Amino acid sequence: MQNLPDMIAARAALEWQRDMGVDEVMSETPVNRYALPKTLPKMGKSSNIKPVSFAPNILPVEDSGADIATLMAGRAETLDDLRSALAVFEHCALKKGARNLVFADGNPAARIMVIGEAPSRDEDREGRPFVGQAGLLLDKMFAAIGLARDAQSDRDALYITNVMPWRPPQNRDPSPQEMAMMLPFLVRHVALADPDYLVLMGNIACQAVLGRKGVSRLRGNWVTALGKPAMPMFHPAALLQDGLKKRDAWADLLSLQAKLEQ
Ligand code: URA
């Protein structure tokens, strides 16, 4: 940097980014997140994915992000299609600040599908839900009733996703608008995975699928959500903050286990 005006401009740009919530440097090289991907991402082992013929650029301009999400999610016939649709969905501002799409983890054939809130820093880095401290506790909680995301048999397996597939800046709560925009993808996700039971982890999951917050009152009672029997539960992050809640969480896990044994 040569002169004072350049330095002042650089400092102003940096301060603006800080004020917008940027809290870490992700890469040495700039990334144009507005550019559409040239190819759809590969899906690991089961990579016989059919590209889905999305055409967001020919949709009427007045369509809202939620309408476009509904259209794209509705066209997905498999979970791989759905992940591909999310990978090219450009209407949610959170995507621009996220490092990775966090779609799901575990076994899609599991009888239980856990819905969390949104990725934090660890999940954003790894591209998998619940891999930080809260995730470690989540794994322990379900292990206590014999379930694991990496279980060999479908019977003992767990499938995990979030309301939001991208990390909100500074781990803020997603806004109602952001949740409404991404809900069609979650609805389709549940329909395609077709679990027997849902677990709604915390307030954000309850708000997104039940339209109600207040997990302290909701927990412990079976409800119907997205066409499935669902158990609202305390989020593991809440249990890490308040150990007294663990007793309630344990009761809810036992209720879940009883359902599975019915
Ligand atoms: N909290 C969530 O709700 N989801 C994650 O993936 C991580 C933390």
Tab-separated table of N, CA and C in Angstrom, residues 110-113 142 145-147 154-158 196-197 222 253-262:
chain	number	residue	atom	x	y	z
A	110	ALA	N	-32.647	-43.817	8.704
A	110	ALA	CA	-32.910	-43.915	10.148
A	110	ALA	C	-34.388	-43.677	10.449
A	111	ARG	N	-34.850	-44.240	11.550
A	111	ARG	CA	-36.251	-44.034	11.950
A	111	ARG	C	-36.439	-42.652	12.586
A	112	ILE	N	-35.341	-42.099	13.094
A	112	ILE	CA	-35.422	-40.783	13.751
A	112	ILE	C	-34.622	-39.749	12.976
A	113	MET	N	-35.266	-38.625	12.739
A	113	MET	CA	-34.580	-37.500	12.082
A	113	MET	C	-34.559	-36.341	13.075
A	142	PHE	N	-28.005	-39.547	22.416
A	142	PHE	CA	-28.671	-40.600	21.640
A	142	PHE	C	-28.000	-41.957	21.842
A	145	ILE	N	-29.635	-44.096	24.401
A	145	ILE	CA	-30.789	-44.939	24.058
A	145	ILE	C	-30.469	-45.809	22.828
A	146	GLY	N	-29.167	-46.028	22.627
A	146	GLY	CA	-28.735	-47.004	21.622
A	146	GLY	C	-28.770	-46.518	20.192
A	147	LEU	N	-28.766	-45.198	19.972
A	147	LEU	CA	-28.809	-44.678	18.598
A	147	LEU	C	-27.531	-43.904	18.281
A	154	ASP	N	-29.914	-49.768	10.146
A	154	ASP	CA	-30.871	-48.661	10.051
A	154	ASP	C	-31.642	-48.510	11.357
A	155	ARG	N	-31.873	-49.637	12.037
A	155	ARG	CA	-32.676	-49.636	13.262
A	155	ARG	C	-32.054	-48.745	14.348
A	156	ASP	N	-30.735	-48.750	14.410
A	156	ASP	CA	-30.052	-48.006	15.481
A	156	ASP	C	-29.519	-46.653	14.997
A	157	ALA	N	-29.940	-46.266	13.805
A	157	ALA	CA	-29.301	-45.097	13.187
A	157	ALA	C	-30.042	-43.798	13.509
A	158	LEU	N	-29.391	-42.730	13.162
A	158	LEU	CA	-29.907	-41.380	13.394
A	158	LEU	C	-29.629	-40.576	12.127
A	196	ASP	N	-39.715	-42.142	10.800
A	196	ASP	CA	-40.924	-42.445	11.595
A	196	ASP	C	-41.196	-41.308	12.579
A	197	TYR	N	-40.120	-40.725	13.125
A	197	TYR	CA	-40.269	-39.698	14.157
A	197	TYR	C	-39.293	-38.553	13.913
A	222	TRP	N	-45.622	-35.116	22.693
A	222	TRP	CA	-45.603	-35.453	21.268
A	222	TRP	C	-46.559	-34.533	20.521
A	253	LEU	N	-35.851	-38.473	25.942
A	253	LEU	CA	-35.175	-39.551	25.214
A	253	LEU	C	-35.838	-40.899	25.526
A	254	LEU	N	-36.231	-41.089	26.763
A	254	LEU	CA	-36.897	-42.350	27.135
A	254	LEU	C	-38.251	-42.470	26.430
A	255	SER	N	-38.925	-41.354	26.278
A	255	SER	CA	-40.208	-41.359	25.574
A	255	SER	C	-40.001	-41.751	24.105
A	256	LEU	N	-38.913	-41.253	23.554
A	256	LEU	CA	-38.548	-41.578	22.167
A	256	LEU	C	-38.233	-43.073	22.041
A	257	GLN	N	-37.474	-43.561	23.002
A	257	GLN	CA	-37.100	-44.978	22.985
A	257	GLN	C	-38.354	-45.859	23.094
A	258	ALA	N	-39.277	-45.444	23.946
A	258	ALA	CA	-40.512	-46.224	24.099
A	258	ALA	C	-41.288	-46.262	22.778
A	259	LYS	N	-41.332	-45.148	22.074
A	259	LYS	CA	-42.020	-45.110	20.766
A	259	LYS	C	-41.370	-46.094	19.803
A	260	LEU	N	-40.024	-46.087	19.812
A	260	LEU	CA	-39.317	-46.961	18.866
A	260	LEU	C	-39.573	-48.428	19.194
A	261	GLU	N	-39.813	-48.715	20.440
A	261	GLU	CA	-40.022	-50.120	20.843
A	261	GLU	C	-41.473	-50.560	20.706
A	262	GLN	N	-42.347	-49.619	20.441
A	262	GLN	CA	-43.781	-49.970	20.371
A	262	GLN	C	-44.042	-51.012	19.285
